[in-house]
Amino acid sequence: MLKKEMQLKKRDLYLKKLIAFQDTELIKVVTGIRRCGKSSLMKLMVQHLRENGVQPEQIVQMNFESMEFQKMTAADIYRYVKKRMPGEKRTYLFFDEIQRISDWQDAVNSFRVDFDCDIYVTGSNAYLLSSEYATYLAGRCVEIKMLPLSFKEFLDFYEYEVKEKQGLDGELHKRIYDAEGESYDPRELFEAYMKVGGMPGIADIGLDTDKVFALLDGIYSTVVVRDILEREKRRGQRQITDAELLRKIVMFLADNIGNNTSITSIGNTLVNEKLIDADKRNGKPAVQTIQAYVGALLESYIFYEIKRFDIKGKEYLRTLGKYYIVDIGLRNYLLGFRDMDTGHCIENIVYFELLRRGYDVAIGKIDEKEVDFIASNAREKIYFQVTESMNDPSTRERELTPLRKIRDNYEKIVLAGECNNPVTQDGIKIVKLTDFLLKE
């Protein structure tokens, strides 16, 4: 019996981007960690096409996770699609997890050259668009980077509704309502989001921790085993074969989100804790090996690296960047719940929210102080500090001090998990974290 299609939940942020590039010559490439919703996005795009007059015979879909297509070569794909071309009509081609096929780019490039078609591709590894493939597709593709659910999407998937009501203080306050009309403070549901994370599949199984962790275990195992260990065998380059070492590095990075980290510091810590052996020649960890393993984790979109930027010197610094994990639920699955790490977890969530909103993000350095994030795009630049609470006067001063040191006129914001008095102080906005995350 064929799998029954579940009702698709909207991911408008990404669907609108695909629609914006519909019927252009550019190949639409959707990238992101496994199970973040790329296949569902393809189906949403197919649904959009059908609703706007495109006939079924004009749409060809191939998912290379299916046994039906796994053994194909690039030439096989070309023949399969050519046979299904609907005469004079434009064809819409959807290729899911295409990185599993060797030389896939040859087939995709041929379709672009030979036929009147609009091409959509997904992949779960940054190797998909690495330099050797980019030469084939240079200037001919647009990458749409997909992430797990934002807090706002998380609420939408669970069918909560956000409303604003005027409080006794005369200010508007956000409340969240479920389908039965029960009311929640945003902080309550944010704590649930902090616990289980934003992988779309959780909406199908509820918020039961055991079920969520079983889902996350499957995602983690697939990313590590299939997208890293198996891929390295296919590439035939420096092979990442030590699954245990890979897990140790994953655990280290997950434990140190938001901390200044270098490849050397990762190696030294693993050696000191006797998790890996030092190089026998010099007693130091094998930096190249650690670099290769970390690089593989970045390519698989499980971790993201962020660089430091000297605000006064106006240049990126080569040392002590940070790593953030793509989904906070994955971190909880790996490490268990750690209340003491709430500040770094909030930082992690804000970092990916800024990426979703289209910003380039860096850590800021100003004299000896640090600004959590510099978010910039073609239109604006914003400096952010992120903290658990702004209620304590000493914490308030600590968070405001770096921003006061910055002499330009760009916007400066402190995002606080708890804040009894969200105001503007010294030109710096103090904003409740949940208000920021729920902003359209």
Tab-separated table of C-alpha atoms in Angstrom:
chain	number	residue	atom	x	y	z
A	1	MET	CA	0.000	0.000	0.000
A	2	LEU	CA	1.436	3.372	-0.994
A	3	LYS	CA	2.096	5.955	1.697
A	4	LYS	CA	-0.841	8.289	2.232
A	5	GLU	CA	0.031	11.953	1.816
A	6	MET	CA	-0.412	13.948	5.012
A	7	GLN	CA	-1.876	17.422	4.847
A	8	LEU	CA	0.890	19.879	4.089
A	9	LYS	CA	1.526	22.684	6.512
A	10	LYS	CA	2.454	26.046	5.024
A	11	ARG	CA	6.030	27.335	5.049
A	12	ASP	CA	5.226	30.687	3.437
A	13	LEU	CA	8.653	32.198	4.125
A	14	TYR	CA	10.266	29.712	1.746
A	15	LEU	CA	7.363	29.124	-0.644
A	16	LYS	CA	7.225	32.835	-1.469
A	17	LYS	CA	10.923	32.738	-2.360
A	18	LEU	CA	10.372	29.826	-4.749
A	19	ILE	CA	7.367	31.518	-6.329
A	20	ALA	CA	9.406	34.695	-6.807
A	21	PHE	CA	11.847	32.750	-9.015
A	22	GLN	CA	9.213	30.635	-10.802
A	23	ASP	CA	9.603	30.465	-14.594
A	24	THR	CA	13.043	32.059	-14.537
A	25	GLU	CA	16.063	30.373	-16.089
A	26	LEU	CA	17.684	30.013	-12.678
A	27	ILE	CA	17.790	26.543	-11.124
A	28	LYS	CA	16.151	26.766	-7.704
A	29	VAL	CA	18.330	24.897	-5.171
A	30	VAL	CA	16.822	24.357	-1.697
A	31	THR	CA	19.403	23.348	0.907
A	32	GLY	CA	19.236	22.478	4.592
A	33	ILE	CA	19.605	19.718	7.162
A	34	ARG	CA	17.607	16.541	6.606
A	35	ARG	CA	13.979	16.594	7.707
A	36	CYS	CA	13.765	20.389	7.923
A	37	GLY	CA	10.943	20.405	5.358
A	38	LYS	CA	12.595	20.558	1.923
A	39	SER	CA	10.515	17.723	0.414
A	40	SER	CA	7.311	19.247	1.786
A	41	LEU	CA	8.333	22.591	0.274
A	42	MET	CA	8.652	20.904	-3.131
A	43	LYS	CA	5.135	19.484	-2.705
A	44	LEU	CA	3.830	22.910	-1.695
A	45	MET	CA	5.340	24.342	-4.871
A	46	VAL	CA	3.735	21.588	-6.963
A	47	GLN	CA	0.420	22.362	-5.249
A	48	HIS	CA	0.855	26.059	-6.092
A	49	LEU	CA	1.510	25.212	-9.744
A	50	ARG	CA	-1.561	22.969	-9.957
A	51	GLU	CA	-3.731	25.684	-8.380
A	52	ASN	CA	-2.490	28.106	-11.027
A	53	GLY	CA	-3.286	26.100	-14.122
A	54	VAL	CA	-0.243	23.855	-14.606
A	55	GLN	CA	-1.381	20.393	-15.754
A	56	PRO	CA	-0.209	17.149	-14.043
A	57	GLU	CA	1.633	15.987	-17.172
A	58	GLN	CA	3.782	19.136	-17.025
A	59	ILE	CA	5.224	18.157	-13.627
A	60	VAL	CA	7.960	15.527	-13.189
A	61	GLN	CA	9.005	14.632	-9.620
A	62	MET	CA	11.887	12.391	-8.570
A	63	ASN	CA	12.866	11.698	-4.958
A	64	PHE	CA	16.259	9.995	-4.807
A	65	GLU	CA	15.560	8.641	-1.328
A	66	SER	CA	13.142	6.250	-3.081
A	67	MET	CA	14.447	2.859	-4.243
A	68	GLU	CA	12.753	3.612	-7.570
A	69	PHE	CA	15.451	6.162	-8.417
A	70	GLN	CA	18.424	5.378	-6.129
A	71	LYS	CA	20.367	3.236	-8.592
A	72	MET	CA	20.018	5.670	-11.481
A	73	THR	CA	22.921	7.353	-13.232
A	74	ALA	CA	22.806	10.894	-14.576
A	75	ALA	CA	22.130	9.419	-18.034
A	76	ASP	CA	19.241	7.359	-16.650
A	77	ILE	CA	17.710	10.493	-15.132
A	78	TYR	CA	18.010	12.298	-18.454
A	79	ARG	CA	16.242	9.467	-20.322
A	80	TYR	CA	13.535	9.162	-17.643
A	81	VAL	CA	12.676	12.870	-17.817
A	82	LYS	CA	12.964	13.153	-21.613
A	83	LYS	CA	10.415	10.360	-22.011
A	84	ARG	CA	7.938	12.337	-19.881
A	85	MET	CA	8.285	15.713	-21.588
A	86	PRO	CA	4.758	16.923	-22.580
A	87	GLY	CA	5.376	18.101	-26.119
A	88	GLU	CA	5.330	21.869	-26.533
A	89	LYS	CA	4.358	22.728	-22.962
A	90	ARG	CA	6.777	23.960	-20.317
A	91	THR	CA	7.817	21.227	-17.883
A	92	TYR	CA	8.439	21.664	-14.158
A	93	LEU	CA	11.163	19.360	-12.834
A	94	PHE	CA	11.541	18.541	-9.125
A	95	PHE	CA	14.603	16.596	-7.940
A	96	ASP	CA	14.678	15.733	-4.222
A	97	GLU	CA	17.985	14.829	-2.454
A	98	ILE	CA	19.762	14.811	-5.788
A	99	GLN	CA	23.232	14.782	-4.202
A	100	ARG	CA	22.856	10.988	-3.872
A	101	ILE	CA	23.404	10.668	-7.633
A	102	SER	CA	26.935	10.929	-9.041
A	103	ASP	CA	27.362	13.636	-11.691
A	104	TRP	CA	23.799	14.848	-11.147
A	105	GLN	CA	24.833	18.276	-12.374
A	106	ASP	CA	25.374	16.934	-15.915
A	107	ALA	CA	21.722	15.883	-16.176
A	108	VAL	CA	20.412	19.119	-14.653
A	109	ASN	CA	22.562	21.229	-16.957
A	110	SER	CA	21.356	19.247	-19.981
A	111	PHE	CA	17.714	19.811	-19.071
A	112	ARG	CA	18.410	23.534	-18.802
A	113	VAL	CA	20.031	23.577	-22.249
A	114	ASP	CA	17.811	21.115	-24.134
A	115	PHE	CA	14.258	21.729	-22.899
A	116	ASP	CA	11.747	24.405	-21.967
A	117	CYS	CA	11.700	23.639	-18.271
A	118	ASP	CA	11.732	25.144	-14.795
A	119	ILE	CA	14.033	23.241	-12.417
A	120	TYR	CA	13.839	22.764	-8.636
A	121	VAL	CA	16.446	20.816	-6.667
A	122	THR	CA	16.891	19.940	-2.985
A	123	GLY	CA	19.961	18.704	-1.144
A	124	SER	CA	21.038	17.974	2.420
A	125	ASN	CA	24.698	18.785	2.051
A	126	ALA	CA	26.631	21.927	1.208
A	127	TYR	CA	28.857	19.746	-0.998
A	128	LEU	CA	25.946	20.019	-3.437
A	129	LEU	CA	27.056	23.572	-4.238
A	130	SER	CA	30.784	23.202	-3.559
A	131	SER	CA	33.309	24.738	-5.937
A	132	GLU	CA	33.596	21.787	-8.323
A	133	TYR	CA	29.827	21.783	-8.933
A	134	ALA	CA	29.486	25.542	-8.849
A	135	THR	CA	31.498	25.742	-12.078
A	136	TYR	CA	28.660	23.899	-13.830
A	137	LEU	CA	25.929	26.026	-12.327
A	138	ALA	CA	27.718	29.361	-11.819
A	139	GLY	CA	25.290	32.205	-12.401
A	140	ARG	CA	22.543	29.736	-13.255
A	141	CYS	CA	21.158	28.874	-9.846
A	142	VAL	CA	19.717	30.537	-6.772
A	143	GLU	CA	20.119	28.920	-3.352
A	144	ILE	CA	17.252	29.012	-0.867
A	145	LYS	CA	18.553	28.041	2.577
A	146	MET	CA	15.915	26.240	4.613
A	147	LEU	CA	15.959	25.964	8.407
A	148	PRO	CA	13.826	24.175	11.003
A	149	LEU	CA	10.724	25.928	12.300
A	150	SER	CA	10.978	29.379	13.817
A	151	PHE	CA	9.057	29.977	17.054
A	152	LYS	CA	6.263	31.591	15.061
A	153	GLU	CA	6.126	28.632	12.625
A	154	PHE	CA	6.202	26.265	15.611
A	155	LEU	CA	3.021	27.898	16.917
A	156	ASP	CA	1.420	27.762	13.457
A	157	PHE	CA	2.212	24.040	13.103
A	158	TYR	CA	0.519	23.362	16.460
A	159	GLU	CA	-2.414	25.573	15.404
A	160	TYR	CA	-1.957	28.229	18.064
A	161	GLU	CA	-3.100	31.780	17.364
A	162	VAL	CA	-1.307	34.907	18.577
A	163	LYS	CA	-3.476	37.856	19.612
A	164	GLU	CA	-2.764	41.220	21.191
A	165	LYS	CA	-4.852	42.526	24.084
A	166	GLN	CA	-4.624	45.720	26.067
A	167	GLY	CA	-3.515	45.205	29.671
A	168	LEU	CA	-4.305	47.194	32.792
A	169	ASP	CA	-1.191	49.277	32.132
A	170	GLY	CA	-2.665	50.413	28.813
A	171	GLU	CA	0.001	48.552	26.822
A	172	LEU	CA	-0.678	45.869	24.219
A	173	HIS	CA	0.349	42.382	25.399
A	174	LYS	CA	0.563	39.219	23.310
A	175	ARG	CA	-1.415	36.146	24.345
A	176	ILE	CA	-1.515	32.810	22.583
A	177	TYR	CA	-4.684	30.715	22.169
A	178	ASP	CA	-5.116	27.056	21.295
A	179	ALA	CA	-7.967	25.566	19.244
A	180	GLU	CA	-10.132	25.256	22.365
A	181	GLY	CA	-9.653	28.917	23.215
A	182	GLU	CA	-7.353	28.312	26.185
A	183	SER	CA	-4.942	31.193	26.738
A	184	TYR	CA	-1.162	31.023	27.310
A	185	ASP	CA	1.584	33.487	28.026
A	186	PRO	CA	4.086	33.414	25.123
A	187	ARG	CA	6.843	32.495	27.585
A	188	GLU	CA	5.108	29.168	28.394
A	189	LEU	CA	5.113	28.040	24.782
A	190	PHE	CA	8.592	29.426	24.170
A	191	GLU	CA	9.823	27.096	26.917
A	192	ALA	CA	8.228	24.177	25.032
A	193	TYR	CA	9.984	25.327	21.845
A	194	MET	CA	13.275	25.556	23.767
A	195	LYS	CA	12.756	21.965	24.876
A	196	VAL	CA	11.753	20.118	21.704
A	197	GLY	CA	13.074	22.444	19.008
A	198	GLY	CA	11.649	23.097	15.572
A	199	MET	CA	12.001	20.018	13.385
A	200	PRO	CA	8.703	19.984	11.433
A	201	GLY	CA	8.043	16.299	12.188
A	202	ILE	CA	7.371	17.040	15.851
A	203	ALA	CA	4.019	18.563	14.955
A	204	ASP	CA	2.838	15.082	13.919
A	205	ILE	CA	3.832	13.414	17.213
A	206	GLY	CA	3.084	16.115	19.800
A	207	LEU	CA	5.297	17.389	22.590
A	208	ASP	CA	5.959	14.067	24.332
A	209	THR	CA	9.696	14.139	25.070
A	210	ASP	CA	10.318	10.421	24.430
A	211	LYS	CA	8.646	10.575	21.018
A	212	VAL	CA	10.453	13.809	20.120
A	213	PHE	CA	13.832	12.355	21.081
A	214	ALA	CA	13.116	9.204	19.033
A	215	LEU	CA	12.459	11.455	16.020
A	216	LEU	CA	15.632	13.474	16.674
A	217	ASP	CA	17.659	10.276	17.088
A	218	GLY	CA	16.590	9.229	13.611
A	219	ILE	CA	17.525	12.622	12.157
A	220	TYR	CA	20.915	12.679	13.888
A	221	SER	CA	21.744	9.103	12.844
A	222	THR	CA	20.784	9.805	9.252
A	223	VAL	CA	22.850	12.992	9.099
A	224	VAL	CA	25.934	11.388	10.638
A	225	VAL	CA	25.802	7.971	8.996
A	226	ARG	CA	24.368	8.748	5.589
A	227	ASP	CA	25.315	12.355	4.948
A	228	ILE	CA	28.813	12.218	6.378
A	229	LEU	CA	30.266	8.708	6.662
A	230	GLU	CA	28.717	7.299	3.463
A	231	ARG	CA	29.305	10.479	1.474
A	232	GLU	CA	32.992	10.482	2.348
A	233	LYS	CA	33.327	6.991	0.890
A	234	ARG	CA	31.746	8.178	-2.344
A	235	ARG	CA	33.970	11.222	-2.576
A	236	GLY	CA	37.134	9.160	-2.224
A	237	GLN	CA	38.975	12.048	-0.582
A	238	ARG	CA	40.087	12.383	3.062
A	239	GLN	CA	37.721	9.828	4.504
A	240	ILE	CA	35.891	10.473	7.742
A	241	THR	CA	35.667	6.909	8.958
A	242	ASP	CA	35.764	7.193	12.760
A	243	ALA	CA	32.119	7.423	13.808
A	244	GLU	CA	33.085	7.627	17.487
A	245	LEU	CA	35.435	10.586	16.957
A	246	LEU	CA	32.743	12.313	14.913
A	247	ARG	CA	30.272	11.885	17.769
A	248	LYS	CA	32.789	13.261	20.294
A	249	ILE	CA	33.253	16.385	18.183
A	250	VAL	CA	29.481	16.745	17.801
A	251	MET	CA	29.089	16.517	21.578
A	252	PHE	CA	31.854	19.082	22.147
A	253	LEU	CA	30.350	21.589	19.711
A	254	ALA	CA	26.836	21.039	21.094
A	255	ASP	CA	28.149	21.622	24.615
A	256	ASN	CA	29.926	24.824	23.562
A	257	ILE	CA	27.362	26.680	21.456
A	258	GLY	CA	27.930	30.397	21.833
A	259	ASN	CA	31.439	29.985	23.258
A	260	ASN	CA	34.508	31.302	21.452
A	261	THR	CA	35.980	28.197	19.840
A	262	SER	CA	38.826	27.262	17.517
A	263	ILE	CA	39.844	24.009	15.863
A	264	THR	CA	42.913	23.941	18.138
A	265	SER	CA	40.829	24.420	21.276
A	266	ILE	CA	38.515	21.592	20.213
A	267	GLY	CA	41.514	19.292	19.712
A	268	ASN	CA	43.203	20.296	22.967
A	269	THR	CA	40.051	19.705	24.983
A	270	LEU	CA	39.483	16.291	23.431
A	271	VAL	CA	43.123	15.322	24.133
A	272	ASN	CA	43.052	16.639	27.723
A	273	GLU	CA	39.869	14.731	28.435
A	274	LYS	CA	41.466	11.644	26.835
A	275	LEU	CA	38.704	11.466	24.254
A	276	ILE	CA	41.284	11.376	21.440
A	277	ASP	CA	45.005	10.620	21.284
A	278	ALA	CA	47.580	13.335	20.605
A	279	ASP	CA	49.854	13.166	17.569
A	280	LYS	CA	52.815	10.976	18.631
A	281	ARG	CA	55.306	13.263	16.877
A	282	ASN	CA	54.513	16.512	18.679
A	283	GLY	CA	52.047	15.637	21.444
A	284	LYS	CA	49.382	17.883	19.914
A	285	PRO	CA	45.983	17.003	18.466
A	286	ALA	CA	45.855	16.430	14.720
A	287	VAL	CA	44.435	19.793	13.644
A	288	GLN	CA	43.840	18.703	10.043
A	289	THR	CA	41.781	15.741	11.211
A	290	ILE	CA	39.639	17.868	13.540
A	291	GLN	CA	39.200	20.443	10.748
A	292	ALA	CA	37.994	17.758	8.327
A	293	TYR	CA	35.442	16.425	10.813
A	294	VAL	CA	34.142	19.886	11.743
A	295	GLY	CA	33.975	20.777	8.051
A	296	ALA	CA	31.809	17.720	7.409
A	297	LEU	CA	29.425	18.766	10.183
A	298	LEU	CA	29.153	22.256	8.694
A	299	GLU	CA	28.524	20.804	5.225
A	300	SER	CA	25.681	18.694	6.617
A	301	TYR	CA	24.049	21.801	8.128
A	302	ILE	CA	24.010	20.389	11.659
A	303	PHE	CA	26.296	23.217	12.870
A	304	TYR	CA	26.827	26.741	11.561
A	305	GLU	CA	29.974	28.794	12.098
A	306	ILE	CA	29.904	32.527	12.800
A	307	LYS	CA	32.930	34.821	12.461
A	308	ARG	CA	34.033	37.739	14.655
A	309	PHE	CA	34.084	41.273	13.292
A	310	ASP	CA	36.191	44.118	14.706
A	311	ILE	CA	33.734	47.032	14.780
A	312	LYS	CA	36.431	49.698	15.114
A	313	GLY	CA	38.903	48.097	12.720
A	314	LYS	CA	36.111	47.176	10.292
A	315	GLU	CA	37.544	43.769	9.452
A	316	TYR	CA	36.786	40.117	10.122
A	317	LEU	CA	39.056	38.401	12.634
A	318	ARG	CA	40.569	35.005	11.927
A	319	THR	CA	40.394	33.687	15.462
A	320	LEU	CA	37.780	32.492	17.923
A	321	GLY	CA	34.533	32.299	16.042
A	322	LYS	CA	31.533	30.455	17.443
A	323	TYR	CA	29.395	27.500	16.455
A	324	TYR	CA	25.628	27.159	16.782
A	325	ILE	CA	23.528	24.004	16.345
A	326	VAL	CA	20.782	24.122	13.724
A	327	ASP	CA	18.045	22.980	16.116
A	328	ILE	CA	17.984	23.405	19.892
A	329	GLY	CA	15.954	20.189	20.236
A	330	LEU	CA	18.862	18.277	18.699
A	331	ARG	CA	21.140	19.712	21.368
A	332	ASN	CA	18.760	18.607	24.126
A	333	TYR	CA	18.651	15.132	22.572
A	334	LEU	CA	22.462	14.968	22.578
A	335	LEU	CA	23.198	16.494	25.981
A	336	GLY	CA	20.010	16.324	28.003
A	337	PHE	CA	18.372	19.392	29.508
A	338	ARG	CA	20.667	21.930	31.131
A	339	ASP	CA	18.993	24.882	32.784
A	340	MET	CA	22.359	26.593	33.312
A	341	ASP	CA	22.801	26.920	29.530
A	342	THR	CA	19.602	28.895	28.918
A	343	GLY	CA	21.507	32.031	27.881
A	344	HIS	CA	23.448	30.242	25.149
A	345	CYS	CA	20.305	28.417	23.980
A	346	ILE	CA	18.498	31.742	23.587
A	347	GLU	CA	21.489	33.084	21.631
A	348	ASN	CA	21.320	30.011	19.401
A	349	ILE	CA	17.634	30.631	18.656
A	350	VAL	CA	18.189	34.334	17.905
A	351	TYR	CA	21.099	33.565	15.552
A	352	PHE	CA	18.940	31.343	13.343
A	353	GLU	CA	16.017	33.764	13.504
A	354	LEU	CA	18.307	36.466	12.095
A	355	LEU	CA	19.362	34.106	9.295
A	356	ARG	CA	15.694	33.405	8.506
A	357	ARG	CA	15.072	37.141	8.217
A	358	GLY	CA	17.756	37.427	5.569
A	359	TYR	CA	20.616	38.946	7.549
A	360	ASP	CA	24.311	38.225	7.312
A	361	VAL	CA	25.372	37.703	10.919
A	362	ALA	CA	28.710	38.200	12.707
A	363	ILE	CA	29.925	38.514	16.303
A	364	GLY	CA	31.009	42.048	17.141
A	365	LYS	CA	34.226	43.023	18.936
A	366	ILE	CA	34.497	46.537	20.375
A	367	ASP	CA	37.681	47.141	22.381
A	368	GLU	CA	37.671	44.260	24.882
A	369	LYS	CA	33.892	43.892	24.855
A	370	GLU	CA	31.731	41.671	22.694
A	371	VAL	CA	28.454	42.341	20.913
A	372	ASP	CA	26.497	39.120	20.468
A	373	PHE	CA	25.391	39.757	16.882
A	374	ILE	CA	25.826	42.252	14.064
A	375	ALA	CA	22.972	41.636	11.624
A	376	SER	CA	23.236	43.336	8.245
A	377	ASN	CA	21.752	43.249	4.767
A	378	ALA	CA	21.610	45.604	1.795
A	379	ARG	CA	19.202	47.935	3.627
A	380	GLU	CA	20.240	48.032	7.271
A	381	LYS	CA	22.553	47.025	10.085
A	382	ILE	CA	21.442	46.187	13.639
A	383	TYR	CA	23.499	45.387	16.736
A	384	PHE	CA	22.010	42.813	19.133
A	385	GLN	CA	22.718	41.760	22.677
A	386	VAL	CA	20.883	38.668	23.926
A	387	THR	CA	20.300	37.864	27.593
A	388	GLU	CA	18.084	35.727	29.828
A	389	SER	CA	16.911	38.716	31.858
A	390	MET	CA	17.252	42.493	32.055
A	391	ASN	CA	15.624	42.804	35.472
A	392	ASP	CA	18.841	42.798	37.500
A	393	PRO	CA	20.624	46.215	37.427
A	394	SER	CA	24.112	44.675	37.101
A	395	THR	CA	23.010	42.490	34.166
A	396	ARG	CA	21.351	45.509	32.565
A	397	GLU	CA	24.590	47.477	32.786
A	398	ARG	CA	26.666	44.581	31.442
A	399	GLU	CA	24.470	44.187	28.358
A	400	LEU	CA	24.220	47.915	27.611
A	401	THR	CA	27.941	48.733	27.992
A	402	PRO	CA	29.214	47.221	24.693
A	403	LEU	CA	26.421	48.869	22.712
A	404	ARG	CA	27.153	52.269	24.267
A	405	LYS	CA	30.735	51.994	22.999
A	406	ILE	CA	29.608	51.818	19.363
A	407	ARG	CA	29.721	55.313	17.868
A	408	ASP	CA	27.726	54.853	14.676
A	409	ASN	CA	23.998	55.520	14.321
A	410	TYR	CA	22.774	52.040	13.443
A	411	GLU	CA	19.986	50.512	15.534
A	412	LYS	CA	20.956	48.808	18.788
A	413	ILE	CA	18.712	46.273	20.540
A	414	VAL	CA	18.888	44.125	23.670
A	415	LEU	CA	16.680	41.018	23.480
A	416	ALA	CA	15.739	39.739	26.941
A	417	GLY	CA	14.016	36.491	27.879
A	418	GLU	CA	12.570	38.283	30.889
A	419	CYS	CA	12.088	42.023	31.049
A	420	ASN	CA	9.721	43.839	33.404
A	421	ASN	CA	10.400	47.199	31.785
A	422	PRO	CA	10.988	47.094	28.002
A	423	VAL	CA	12.053	50.655	27.211
A	424	THR	CA	14.591	52.600	25.166
A	425	GLN	CA	17.651	53.589	27.184
A	426	ASP	CA	20.549	55.674	25.815
A	427	GLY	CA	19.104	55.111	22.345
A	428	ILE	CA	19.188	51.328	22.875
A	429	LYS	CA	15.889	49.426	22.601
A	430	ILE	CA	15.189	46.772	25.228
A	431	VAL	CA	12.778	44.232	23.744
A	432	LYS	CA	11.155	41.058	25.105
A	433	LEU	CA	12.555	38.058	23.259
A	434	THR	CA	9.130	36.556	22.526
A	435	ASP	CA	7.880	39.896	21.122
A	436	PHE	CA	10.829	39.915	18.737
A	437	LEU	CA	10.324	36.292	17.676
A	438	LEU	CA	6.592	36.799	17.080
A	439	LYS	CA	7.095	39.946	15.021
A	440	GLU	CA	5.921	39.606	11.419
